[in-house]
């Protein structure tokens, strides 16, 4: 198999980004349906946690965290369940807000999870009445799906929940999983109150998760009819892992369970066929936990239910998908944030550790241990993703015992996804090629992110709070998605265009020279009238040299070279842009005969952005003084102190 990641090695390649849907079918090759059926572990014998009545087992599992979990549940004793009103759902159509519906819904699931865990920890029945109230409350809801996903995937395409259809989606599946664990642990205790409680809960889980998963094959995330043009993203392993866990907890008929397990394998194979062999997550580090991380959860479940007989953790691609999250970590809580990702690290430390153990990656184990020492993993406070949260608790002692010692590579190259990371001294550069039809795409082919001493200097702003607009056909009216608000040129006054046919060409990465280059002309539409625009980077220990070599078919508007930063910016001196970020003083130099510099302050009113960058970021634009059909420009970013 082609090596996925080449570290600290000279590499020169010229590739077009691959969209090909490669028929690997790793899971289907691992076992037939009849083999799966034979290997099934029935009657929940695979469960790694104590039964409800095993008080010694729970005391050993939770250890010193037991009282903390009980106290968290006590805050919800006598909880008043918040009705998610019809108008909360319909607000999504009215204003585009997802939060109007999601906030009260999330309050209820958080309360239920805290009550459930407190009862499992204490075992005295003190929380049982509130849990039963929650079971009835959730059973009476028309749908467990969220308004945005109802509007997208119901046959009505409306946000109001339609009682005639059960939608399988991300958070609906999470709630189904949490309630399936509730049934597993507590159904005998419920029967002491009234057998109808367990009967009702089991009925709702059958209706809302088990039956639609077996009956339907048309949910988009199942990707059953995937072609080379089909995008298959984090929804696939996420929804499948939730569904598989529900079947594992609720179904003990060997035939039905085998059908569901194998159906999930066929579906998840579509995701594994879509992801590039190099293992990079095109959705960015913020989504790794829901993409590769959910793949890990799914594969762990699959191994459990088959007694370890069906496992692909040995596959190099699965290991590469895991190690992406370690290699994308820059330092001091910062990560490479292409696509809809935040520049601030997401807390996936426990998941990283468990994934690393499964695939035998010391890279992941050491990174998780190092991160855990700086920001210790705590007992979860949200139990919606019950399996992952319980695994965090189960493996916490192991993680705390790890010594760590992660060594960041000087050069990481993902040749198919076309992400490139370089470290030279205390300088860090991330660049990308690819195409503009990726999952959670931003129009950012050829853009870069630059850090000095783990301090971001030239940035990718990230993404704001999701609304209806974010995933509509007006997505690219949002400034954070546009190439002119990335570190890229406007060519003839035209920005990059969205769509998979807009792609990088002649991509070359060189680990020995710390250089990266590509032709970004293919990312621009015809009206840009560009034949060739070679963007090149060379990273030095305290500087970055950038050059643009170009040829246009005609000239319509002067070139504009854009840079995004969050420091104090001074353009008063021709040829020099002064930037100060915290204690870092940086200078962007350019040819004053070719350009004039301007600053555009960007007010960040969205908390998803301001929580990372503060109240303002700045777009620095180098505006060409003349329209030139052919030529070259150079710019250098130097760390002064």
Coordinates of C-alpha atoms in Angstrom, one line a residue:
X1 CA 0.0 0.0 0.0
X2 CA 1.2 3.5 -0.9
X3 CA 2.7 5.1 2.2
X4 CA 0.2 7.6 3.5
X5 CA 2.3 10.2 5.4
X6 CA 5.9 11.0 4.6
X7 CA 7.6 12.7 7.5
X8 CA 11.0 14.5 7.5
X9 CA 11.7 13.2 3.9
X10 CA 12.4 14.8 0.6
X11 CA 9.2 14.5 -1.5
X12 CA 8.4 16.0 -4.8
X13 CA 5.0 15.2 -6.3
X14 CA 2.7 16.5 -8.9
X15 CA -0.8 15.4 -8.3
X16 CA -4.4 16.3 -9.1
X17 CA -6.7 15.9 -6.1
X18 CA -8.4 12.6 -6.1
X19 CA -12.2 12.4 -6.0
X20 CA -12.3 8.8 -7.1
X21 CA -14.5 6.5 -5.1
X22 CA -12.1 3.6 -4.4
X23 CA -13.9 0.3 -3.9
X24 CA -11.8 -0.9 -1.0
X25 CA -14.8 -2.5 0.9
X26 CA -12.6 -3.3 3.8
X27 CA -15.4 -4.4 6.1
X28 CA -17.2 -6.6 3.5
X29 CA -13.9 -8.3 2.8
X30 CA -13.4 -8.9 6.5
X31 CA -16.5 -11.1 6.9
X32 CA -19.5 -12.3 5.0
X33 CA -23.0 -11.9 6.5
X34 CA -23.0 -15.6 7.4
X35 CA -19.7 -15.3 9.2
X36 CA -21.0 -12.3 11.1
X37 CA -24.1 -14.3 12.1
X38 CA -22.0 -17.1 13.4
X39 CA -19.7 -14.8 15.4
X40 CA -22.3 -12.7 17.1
X41 CA -22.1 -12.3 20.9
X42 CA -25.7 -12.4 22.1
X43 CA -27.6 -11.3 25.2
X44 CA -25.3 -8.3 25.9
X45 CA -22.5 -10.6 27.0
X46 CA -20.1 -8.1 25.3
X47 CA -20.9 -5.2 27.7
X48 CA -17.8 -4.1 29.6
X49 CA -19.6 -2.3 32.4
X50 CA -21.2 -3.6 35.7
X51 CA -24.9 -4.4 35.9
X52 CA -27.0 -2.0 37.8
X53 CA -27.1 -4.1 40.9
X54 CA -23.3 -4.7 41.0
X55 CA -22.5 -2.0 43.5
X56 CA -18.9 -3.2 43.9
X57 CA -18.4 -3.1 40.2
X58 CA -19.6 0.5 39.9
X59 CA -17.5 1.6 42.9
X60 CA -14.4 0.2 41.2
X61 CA -15.3 1.6 37.8
X62 CA -16.0 5.2 39.0
X63 CA -13.5 5.3 41.9
X64 CA -13.1 8.8 43.2
X65 CA -15.4 10.2 40.5
X66 CA -18.4 8.6 42.0
X67 CA -19.4 11.5 44.3
X68 CA -18.9 14.0 41.6
X69 CA -21.2 12.1 39.3
X70 CA -23.9 11.8 42.0
X71 CA -23.6 15.6 42.8
X72 CA -24.1 16.4 39.1
X73 CA -27.3 14.3 39.1
X74 CA -28.6 15.9 42.3
X75 CA -28.8 19.3 40.5
X76 CA -31.6 17.8 38.4
X77 CA -33.7 16.2 41.1
X78 CA -37.2 17.4 40.5
X79 CA -36.3 18.6 37.0
X80 CA -39.0 20.3 35.1
X81 CA -38.8 18.9 31.5
X82 CA -38.7 21.8 29.0
X83 CA -41.3 21.5 26.3
X84 CA -39.8 21.9 22.8
X85 CA -42.6 24.0 21.4
X86 CA -44.0 23.7 17.8
X87 CA -42.8 27.2 17.2
X88 CA -39.3 26.3 18.4
X89 CA -39.1 23.8 15.5
X90 CA -40.7 26.2 13.0
X91 CA -38.3 29.0 14.0
X92 CA -35.7 27.3 11.8
X93 CA -37.8 28.1 8.7
X94 CA -38.6 31.6 9.9
X95 CA -35.2 32.9 10.9
X96 CA -32.8 30.1 10.2
X97 CA -31.9 29.7 13.8
X98 CA -31.1 26.1 14.9
X99 CA -30.6 27.1 18.5
X100 CA -34.2 28.0 19.3
X101 CA -35.1 24.4 19.1
X102 CA -31.7 22.8 20.1
X103 CA -31.2 24.7 23.4
X104 CA -34.2 23.4 25.2
X105 CA -33.8 20.0 23.6
X106 CA -30.2 19.8 24.7
X107 CA -31.1 20.9 28.3
X108 CA -33.4 17.9 28.6
X109 CA -30.9 15.4 27.3
X110 CA -28.2 16.7 29.5
X111 CA -30.5 16.5 32.5
X112 CA -31.5 13.0 31.7
X113 CA -27.9 11.8 31.2
X114 CA -26.8 13.3 34.6
X115 CA -29.8 11.6 36.3
X116 CA -29.1 8.3 34.7
X117 CA -25.4 8.3 35.6
X118 CA -26.1 9.4 39.2
X119 CA -28.5 6.5 39.6
X120 CA -26.0 4.1 38.2
X121 CA -23.3 5.5 40.5
X122 CA -25.4 5.5 43.7
X123 CA -27.8 2.6 43.1
X124 CA -30.4 3.6 45.7
X125 CA -33.4 4.5 43.5
X126 CA -33.2 8.2 44.5
X127 CA -33.1 9.4 40.9
X128 CA -35.4 6.8 39.4
X129 CA -38.6 8.9 39.5
X130 CA -37.0 11.7 37.5
X131 CA -35.5 9.2 35.0
X132 CA -39.0 7.6 34.5
X133 CA -40.4 11.1 34.0
X134 CA -37.7 11.6 31.3
X135 CA -38.6 8.3 29.6
X136 CA -42.2 9.4 29.4
X137 CA -41.3 12.9 28.2
X138 CA -39.1 11.6 25.4
X139 CA -41.6 8.9 24.5
X140 CA -44.3 11.6 24.0
X141 CA -42.1 13.7 21.7
X142 CA -43.1 13.4 18.1
X143 CA -39.5 13.2 16.9
X144 CA -36.1 13.0 18.5
X145 CA -34.6 14.7 15.4
X146 CA -33.5 18.4 15.3
X147 CA -35.4 21.0 13.4
X148 CA -32.6 21.6 10.8
X149 CA -32.5 17.9 10.0
X150 CA -36.2 17.5 9.9
X151 CA -36.4 20.3 7.4
X152 CA -33.7 18.7 5.3
X153 CA -34.7 15.1 5.4
X154 CA -38.4 14.7 6.1
X155 CA -40.5 14.0 3.0
X156 CA -42.4 17.3 3.8
X157 CA -39.1 19.2 3.9
X158 CA -40.5 21.2 6.8
X159 CA -39.1 21.8 10.2
X160 CA -42.3 20.8 12.1
X161 CA -42.0 17.1 13.1
X162 CA -44.2 14.9 11.0
X163 CA -45.6 11.9 13.0
X164 CA -45.8 9.8 9.9
X165 CA -42.0 9.5 9.4
X166 CA -39.1 8.6 11.7
X167 CA -35.9 10.4 10.7
X168 CA -32.5 8.8 11.6
X169 CA -29.9 11.5 12.1
X170 CA -27.0 12.5 14.4
X171 CA -28.6 13.6 17.6
X172 CA -31.7 11.5 17.3
X173 CA -29.4 8.6 17.1
X174 CA -27.5 9.8 20.1
X175 CA -30.7 10.0 22.1
X176 CA -31.7 6.5 20.9
X177 CA -28.4 5.2 22.1
X178 CA -28.6 6.8 25.5
X179 CA -32.2 5.5 26.0
X180 CA -31.1 2.0 24.8
X181 CA -28.5 2.0 27.5
X182 CA -31.2 3.2 29.9
X183 CA -33.3 0.2 29.0
X184 CA -30.4 -2.2 29.3
X185 CA -29.4 -1.0 32.8
X186 CA -32.8 -0.2 34.3
X187 CA -35.6 -2.0 32.7
X188 CA -36.0 -4.5 35.6
X189 CA -36.0 -1.6 38.0
X190 CA -38.7 0.1 35.9
X191 CA -40.8 -3.0 36.1
X192 CA -40.9 -2.6 39.9
X193 CA -42.6 0.7 39.4
X194 CA -44.8 -0.4 36.5
X195 CA -44.0 -2.8 33.6
X196 CA -45.6 -0.4 31.2
X197 CA -42.6 1.9 31.5
X198 CA -40.1 -0.6 30.0
X199 CA -42.7 -1.7 27.5
X200 CA -43.2 1.9 26.3
X201 CA -39.5 2.6 26.1
X202 CA -38.7 -0.5 24.2
X203 CA -41.6 0.2 21.8
X204 CA -40.4 3.7 21.1
X205 CA -36.8 2.5 20.4
X206 CA -38.2 -0.1 18.1
X207 CA -40.3 2.4 16.2
X208 CA -37.8 5.3 16.1
X209 CA -34.5 3.5 15.5
X210 CA -34.7 -0.3 15.0
X211 CA -37.5 -0.5 12.4
X212 CA -36.5 2.4 10.2
X213 CA -32.9 1.3 10.1
X214 CA -33.9 -2.2 9.0
X215 CA -36.6 -1.0 6.6
X216 CA -35.0 2.0 4.9
X217 CA -31.9 2.3 2.7
X218 CA -32.6 5.8 1.4
X219 CA -31.1 8.0 4.1
X220 CA -28.4 10.0 2.3
X221 CA -25.8 9.2 5.0
X222 CA -26.1 5.5 4.3
X223 CA -24.6 6.2 0.9
X224 CA -26.0 3.0 -0.6
X225 CA -25.9 4.3 -4.1
X226 CA -22.6 6.1 -3.7
X227 CA -20.7 7.0 -6.9
X228 CA -17.4 8.8 -7.6
X229 CA -19.4 12.1 -7.2
X230 CA -21.0 11.2 -3.9
X231 CA -19.9 13.0 -0.8
X232 CA -19.8 10.7 2.2
X233 CA -19.0 12.5 5.4
X234 CA -19.0 12.2 9.2
X235 CA -22.8 11.5 9.2
X236 CA -22.1 8.0 8.0
X237 CA -20.0 6.5 10.8
X238 CA -21.8 8.7 13.4
X239 CA -25.3 7.5 12.5
X240 CA -24.2 4.0 11.9
X241 CA -22.4 3.7 15.2
X242 CA -25.4 5.0 17.1
X243 CA -27.7 2.5 15.3
X244 CA -25.4 -0.4 15.7
X245 CA -25.2 0.2 19.5
X246 CA -29.0 0.3 19.7
X247 CA -29.2 -3.1 17.9
X248 CA -26.5 -4.5 20.2
X249 CA -28.4 -3.5 23.3
X250 CA -31.9 -4.3 22.2
X251 CA -31.9 -7.2 19.7
X252 CA -31.0 -10.8 20.6
X253 CA -32.5 -12.6 17.6
X254 CA -29.4 -13.8 15.7
X255 CA -31.0 -13.4 12.3
X256 CA -32.2 -9.9 12.8
X257 CA -29.0 -8.8 14.5
X258 CA -26.9 -10.2 11.8
X259 CA -28.9 -8.4 9.1
X260 CA -28.5 -5.1 10.9
X261 CA -24.8 -5.6 11.6
X262 CA -24.0 -6.5 8.1
X263 CA -26.1 -3.7 6.7
X264 CA -24.1 -1.3 8.8
X265 CA -20.8 -2.8 7.5
X266 CA -21.9 -2.2 3.9
X267 CA -22.8 1.4 4.7
X268 CA -19.6 2.2 6.6
X269 CA -17.6 0.7 3.7
X270 CA -19.0 3.6 1.6
X271 CA -17.4 6.1 4.0
X272 CA -14.1 4.2 4.0
X273 CA -14.2 4.1 0.2
X274 CA -14.7 7.9 0.1
X275 CA -11.9 8.9 2.5
X276 CA -8.5 9.2 0.9
X277 CA -6.0 6.5 1.6
X278 CA -3.7 9.1 3.2
X279 CA -6.2 9.4 6.1
X280 CA -6.6 13.1 6.3
X281 CA -9.9 14.5 7.5
X282 CA -11.0 17.0 4.9
X283 CA -13.6 18.3 7.4
X284 CA -10.9 19.6 9.7
X285 CA -9.8 18.7 13.3
X286 CA -13.1 20.0 14.8
X287 CA -14.9 17.2 12.9
X288 CA -12.3 14.5 13.5
X289 CA -14.1 13.3 16.6
X290 CA -17.3 12.8 14.6
X291 CA -15.6 11.5 11.5
X292 CA -12.6 9.2 12.2
X293 CA -13.5 9.2 15.9
X294 CA -17.0 7.9 15.1
X295 CA -15.4 5.3 12.8
X296 CA -13.4 4.2 15.8
X297 CA -16.5 3.9 17.9
X298 CA -18.2 1.9 15.2
X299 CA -15.3 -0.4 14.7
X300 CA -15.0 -0.9 18.4
X301 CA -18.7 -1.9 18.6
X302 CA -18.3 -4.2 15.6
X303 CA -15.4 -5.9 17.3
X304 CA -17.4 -6.3 20.6
X305 CA -20.5 -7.7 19.0
X306 CA -18.4 -10.3 17.0
X307 CA -16.1 -11.3 19.8
X308 CA -13.2 -9.6 18.1
X309 CA -13.6 -11.7 15.0
X310 CA -14.5 -8.7 12.7
X311 CA -11.9 -6.0 13.0
X312 CA -10.0 -3.8 10.6
X313 CA -7.9 -1.8 13.1
X314 CA -4.8 -3.3 11.5
X315 CA -5.5 -1.5 8.3
X316 CA -2.8 1.2 7.6
X317 CA -5.5 3.6 6.4
X318 CA -7.5 3.3 9.7
X319 CA -4.3 4.1 11.6
X320 CA -3.5 7.1 9.3
X321 CA -7.1 8.4 9.9
X322 CA -6.4 8.4 13.6
X323 CA -3.0 9.9 13.5
X324 CA -4.3 12.9 11.5
X325 CA -5.6 14.5 14.7
X326 CA -2.2 14.3 16.4
X327 CA -0.3 15.6 13.4
X328 CA -2.8 18.5 13.0
X329 CA -2.0 19.8 16.5
X330 CA 0.2 22.8 16.4
X331 CA 0.8 23.6 20.0
X332 CA -0.6 25.5 23.0
X333 CA -4.2 24.5 22.1
X334 CA -4.0 25.5 18.4
X335 CA -4.8 23.2 15.5
X336 CA -4.8 23.4 11.7
X337 CA -8.3 24.6 11.0
X338 CA -9.1 24.2 7.3
X339 CA -12.8 23.9 6.3
X340 CA -15.5 24.3 9.0
X341 CA -13.0 23.9 11.9
X342 CA -12.0 26.1 14.8
X343 CA -8.4 27.0 15.3
X344 CA -8.8 26.0 19.0
X345 CA -8.3 22.4 19.8
X346 CA -11.3 20.2 20.5
X347 CA -11.1 18.0 23.6
X348 CA -10.7 14.6 22.0
X349 CA -7.9 13.5 24.3
X350 CA -9.5 10.3 25.7
X351 CA -10.8 9.3 22.2
X352 CA -7.3 9.9 20.8
X353 CA -5.8 7.7 23.4
X354 CA -8.3 4.8 22.9
X355 CA -8.0 5.0 19.1
X356 CA -4.2 5.0 19.4
X357 CA -4.3 1.9 21.6
X358 CA -6.6 0.1 19.1
X359 CA -4.4 0.8 16.1
X360 CA -1.0 0.6 17.9
X361 CA -0.1 4.2 17.4
X362 CA 2.5 5.5 19.8
X363 CA 2.1 8.9 18.1
X364 CA -1.6 9.1 19.3
X365 CA -0.9 7.6 22.7
X366 CA 1.9 10.1 23.4
X367 CA 0.0 13.1 22.1
X368 CA -3.0 12.2 24.2
X369 CA -0.8 11.7 27.3
X370 CA 0.9 15.0 26.8
X371 CA -2.3 16.9 26.2
X372 CA -3.8 15.2 29.3
X373 CA -1.0 16.5 31.5
X374 CA -1.8 20.1 30.3
X375 CA -5.6 19.8 30.2
X376 CA -6.5 16.7 32.3
X377 CA -9.4 14.7 31.0
X378 CA -12.4 15.0 33.3
X379 CA -15.5 12.9 33.9
X380 CA -18.0 13.8 31.1
X381 CA -20.9 16.1 32.0
X382 CA -22.9 15.3 28.9
X383 CA -23.9 11.7 28.5
X384 CA -25.8 11.9 25.2
X385 CA -23.0 9.9 23.5
X386 CA -23.2 7.4 26.3
X387 CA -20.8 4.8 24.9
X388 CA -18.0 7.2 24.3
X389 CA -18.5 8.9 27.7
X390 CA -18.5 5.5 29.5
X391 CA -15.3 4.5 27.6
X392 CA -13.7 7.8 28.8
X393 CA -14.5 6.8 32.4
X394 CA -13.4 3.2 31.9
X395 CA -9.9 4.1 30.5
X396 CA -9.2 7.2 32.5
X397 CA -6.7 5.5 34.9
X398 CA -4.8 4.0 32.0
X399 CA -4.5 7.4 30.3
X400 CA -3.4 9.1 33.5
X401 CA -0.6 6.5 33.8
X402 CA 0.9 7.2 30.3
X403 CA 4.2 9.1 30.2
X404 CA 3.8 10.8 26.9
X405 CA 6.7 12.3 24.9
X406 CA 5.2 13.2 21.5
X407 CA 7.7 14.6 19.0
X408 CA 6.1 16.7 16.3
X409 CA 7.4 15.8 12.8
X410 CA 9.1 18.5 10.8
X411 CA 7.1 17.6 7.6
X412 CA 3.8 15.9 7.1
X413 CA 2.3 15.4 3.7
X414 CA -1.1 14.0 2.7
X415 CA -0.6 13.4 -1.0
X416 CA -4.2 12.7 -2.0
X417 CA -6.0 15.2 0.3
X418 CA -3.1 17.6 -0.4
X419 CA -2.6 19.0 3.1
X420 CA 1.0 19.9 3.9
X421 CA 2.4 20.8 7.4
X422 CA 6.0 22.0 8.0
X423 CA 8.0 22.9 11.1
X424 CA 11.3 24.7 10.7
X425 CA 12.7 25.8 14.0
X426 CA 9.8 27.5 15.8
X427 CA 7.9 28.3 12.5
X428 CA 4.9 26.3 11.5
X429 CA 3.2 26.4 8.1
X430 CA 0.1 24.6 6.9
X431 CA -0.9 24.8 3.3
X432 CA -3.5 23.0 1.2
X433 CA -4.4 22.0 -2.4
X434 CA -7.4 19.8 -3.0
X435 CA -10.7 21.0 -4.5
X436 CA -13.6 23.2 -3.5
X437 CA -16.2 20.5 -3.2
X438 CA -15.0 18.9 0.0
X439 CA -17.2 18.2 3.0
X440 CA -17.7 21.4 5.0
X441 CA -15.7 23.2 2.2
X442 CA -14.3 26.7 2.2
X443 CA -13.1 28.1 -1.0
X444 CA -9.4 28.0 0.1
X445 CA -7.3 26.2 -2.4
X446 CA -3.7 27.4 -2.0
X447 CA -4.3 29.2 1.3
X448 CA -2.0 28.9 4.2
X449 CA -1.8 29.2 8.0
X450 CA 1.4 30.6 9.6
X451 CA 2.5 30.4 13.3
X452 CA 5.6 31.6 15.0
X453 CA 6.3 30.0 18.5
X454 CA 2.9 28.5 18.5
X455 CA 1.3 31.9 18.0
X456 CA -1.0 32.3 15.0
X457 CA 0.1 35.1 12.7
X458 CA -1.7 34.5 9.4
X459 CA -4.9 32.8 10.1
X460 CA -8.0 31.0 8.8
X461 CA -10.9 32.6 10.6
X462 CA -12.9 29.3 10.8
X463 CA -16.7 29.2 10.7
X464 CA -19.4 31.0 12.6
X465 CA -22.5 29.6 14.3
X466 CA -24.4 27.2 12.0
X467 CA -27.7 28.5 10.7
X468 CA -30.0 27.5 7.8
X469 CA -27.8 29.6 5.5
X470 CA -24.7 27.6 6.3
X471 CA -25.8 24.5 4.5
X472 CA -28.0 26.1 1.8
X473 CA -27.2 27.1 -1.7
X474 CA -26.3 30.5 -0.3
X475 CA -23.4 29.1 1.8
X476 CA -20.8 31.1 -0.2
X477 CA -22.4 34.4 0.5
X478 CA -21.0 34.0 4.0
X479 CA -17.6 35.8 4.2
X480 CA -15.8 33.0 6.1
X481 CA -16.4 30.7 3.2
X482 CA -15.0 32.9 0.5
X483 CA -11.4 32.8 -0.8
X484 CA -11.1 36.6 -0.6
X485 CA -11.2 36.2 3.2
X486 CA -8.5 33.6 3.2
X487 CA -4.8 34.1 2.4
X488 CA -5.3 34.2 -1.3
X489 CA -5.5 36.5 -4.3
X490 CA -8.4 38.1 -6.0
X491 CA -7.6 37.6 -9.7
X492 CA -9.2 40.1 -12.1
X493 CA -11.5 41.0 -9.2
X494 CA -12.7 37.4 -9.0
X495 CA -12.6 35.0 -6.1
X496 CA -12.4 31.2 -6.2
X497 CA -15.5 29.2 -7.0
X498 CA -17.1 26.4 -5.1
X499 CA -17.5 22.9 -6.6
X500 CA -15.3 19.8 -7.0
X501 CA -14.3 20.8 -10.5
X502 CA -12.5 23.8 -9.1
X503 CA -9.2 22.2 -8.0
X504 CA -5.5 22.6 -7.6
X505 CA -3.0 21.6 -10.2
X506 CA 0.7 20.7 -10.3
X507 CA 0.9 20.3 -6.5
X508 CA 4.5 19.9 -5.2
X509 CA 5.7 19.4 -1.7
X510 CA 9.4 19.1 -0.7
X511 CA 10.2 18.2 2.9
X512 CA 13.9 18.8 2.5
X513 CA 13.5 22.3 1.3
X514 CA 10.4 23.1 3.4
X515 CA 8.6 24.2 0.2
X516 CA 5.2 23.8 -1.3
X517 CA 3.8 25.0 -4.6
X518 CA 0.7 24.6 -6.7
X519 CA -1.2 26.1 -9.6
X520 CA -4.4 27.7 -8.1
X521 CA -5.8 28.8 -11.5
X522 CA -8.1 25.8 -11.6
X523 CA -9.9 27.1 -8.5
X524 CA -11.2 30.2 -10.3
X525 CA -14.1 30.5 -12.7
X526 CA -13.7 31.4 -16.3
X527 CA -14.4 35.1 -15.7
X528 CA -11.1 35.3 -13.8
X529 CA -9.4 34.9 -17.2
X530 CA -6.3 33.2 -15.6
X531 CA -4.1 30.7 -17.5
X532 CA -1.7 30.0 -14.6
X533 CA -1.2 31.2 -11.1
X534 CA 1.6 29.4 -9.3
X535 CA 1.5 30.1 -5.6
X536 CA 4.8 29.0 -3.8
X537 CA 5.8 28.8 -0.2
X538 CA 9.2 28.4 1.4
X539 CA 9.4 28.2 5.2
X540 CA 12.5 29.3 7.0
X541 CA 13.3 29.3 10.8
X542 CA 12.0 32.8 11.3
X543 CA 10.2 33.7 8.1
X544 CA 8.0 32.6 5.2
X545 CA 8.7 33.5 1.6
X546 CA 5.7 33.6 -0.7
X547 CA 5.7 34.1 -4.4
X548 CA 3.0 34.3 -7.1
X549 CA 3.9 33.7 -10.8
X550 CA 1.0 34.3 -13.1
X551 CA -0.3 34.5 -16.6
X552 CA -3.7 36.0 -17.5
X553 CA -5.7 35.8 -20.8
X554 CA -6.7 39.4 -20.3
X555 CA -6.7 42.0 -17.6
X556 CA -9.9 43.4 -16.1
X557 CA -9.0 44.6 -12.6
X558 CA -5.8 44.9 -10.6
X559 CA -4.7 41.9 -8.5
X560 CA -5.5 42.0 -4.8
X561 CA -3.4 39.8 -2.5
X562 CA -5.2 39.1 0.8
X563 CA -3.9 38.1 4.2
X564 CA -5.9 37.5 7.3
X565 CA -4.5 38.3 10.7
X566 CA -5.6 39.1 14.2
X567 CA -2.8 41.3 15.4
X568 CA -2.4 45.1 15.5
X569 CA -1.7 46.1 11.9
X570 CA 0.2 49.2 10.6
X571 CA 0.5 49.9 6.9
X572 CA 1.8 53.4 7.1
X573 CA 5.3 52.5 5.8
X574 CA 5.3 51.7 2.0
X575 CA 6.6 48.2 1.4
X576 CA 6.1 47.0 5.0
X577 CA 3.1 45.8 7.0
X578 CA 3.8 45.7 10.7
X579 CA 1.8 43.1 12.7
X580 CA 2.0 42.6 16.4
X581 CA 0.2 39.6 17.9
X582 CA 0.6 39.5 21.7
X583 CA 4.4 39.6 22.2
X584 CA 5.3 38.7 18.6
X585 CA 6.3 41.4 16.2
X586 CA 6.1 40.4 12.6
X587 CA 6.8 42.2 9.3
X588 CA 5.1 41.5 6.0
X589 CA 7.3 43.0 3.3
X590 CA 6.2 43.6 -0.3
X591 CA 7.3 45.6 -3.4
X592 CA 6.0 49.2 -2.8
X593 CA 6.4 49.9 -6.5
X594 CA 3.9 47.2 -7.3
X595 CA 1.4 47.5 -4.4
X596 CA -0.3 49.7 -2.0
X597 CA -1.5 48.2 1.3
X598 CA -4.9 48.6 2.9
X599 CA -6.6 47.2 6.1
X600 CA -10.1 46.1 6.5
X601 CA -11.2 45.5 10.2
X602 CA -13.7 42.7 10.5
X603 CA -15.9 42.9 13.6
X604 CA -16.6 39.4 15.0
X605 CA -20.1 39.5 16.5
X606 CA -20.5 35.7 16.3
X607 CA -19.3 34.0 19.5
X608 CA -18.0 31.0 17.6
X609 CA -15.4 33.3 16.0
X610 CA -14.9 35.9 18.8
X611 CA -14.3 33.2 21.4
X612 CA -11.2 32.2 19.4
X613 CA -9.9 35.6 18.0
X614 CA -11.4 38.3 20.1
X615 CA -13.6 41.1 18.8
X616 CA -11.7 41.9 15.6
X617 CA -9.6 40.3 12.9
X618 CA -8.0 42.2 10.0
X619 CA -7.8 41.6 6.3
X620 CA -4.6 43.1 4.9
X621 CA -4.9 43.7 1.1
X622 CA -1.9 44.4 -1.2
X623 CA -3.6 46.2 -4.1
X624 CA -1.7 46.1 -7.4
X625 CA -0.9 49.5 -8.9
X626 CA -1.0 48.2 -12.5
X627 CA -2.9 45.5 -14.4
X628 CA -0.3 43.0 -15.7
X629 CA -1.0 40.0 -17.8
X630 CA 2.2 38.1 -16.9
X631 CA 4.6 38.5 -14.1
X632 CA 5.5 37.6 -10.5
X633 CA 5.1 39.0 -7.0
X634 CA 7.0 38.2 -3.9
X635 CA 6.1 38.7 -0.2
X636 CA 8.0 37.8 2.9
X637 CA 6.7 37.4 6.5
X638 CA 9.5 37.8 9.0
X639 CA 9.4 37.3 12.8
X640 CA 11.2 40.3 14.3
X641 CA 10.9 39.3 17.9

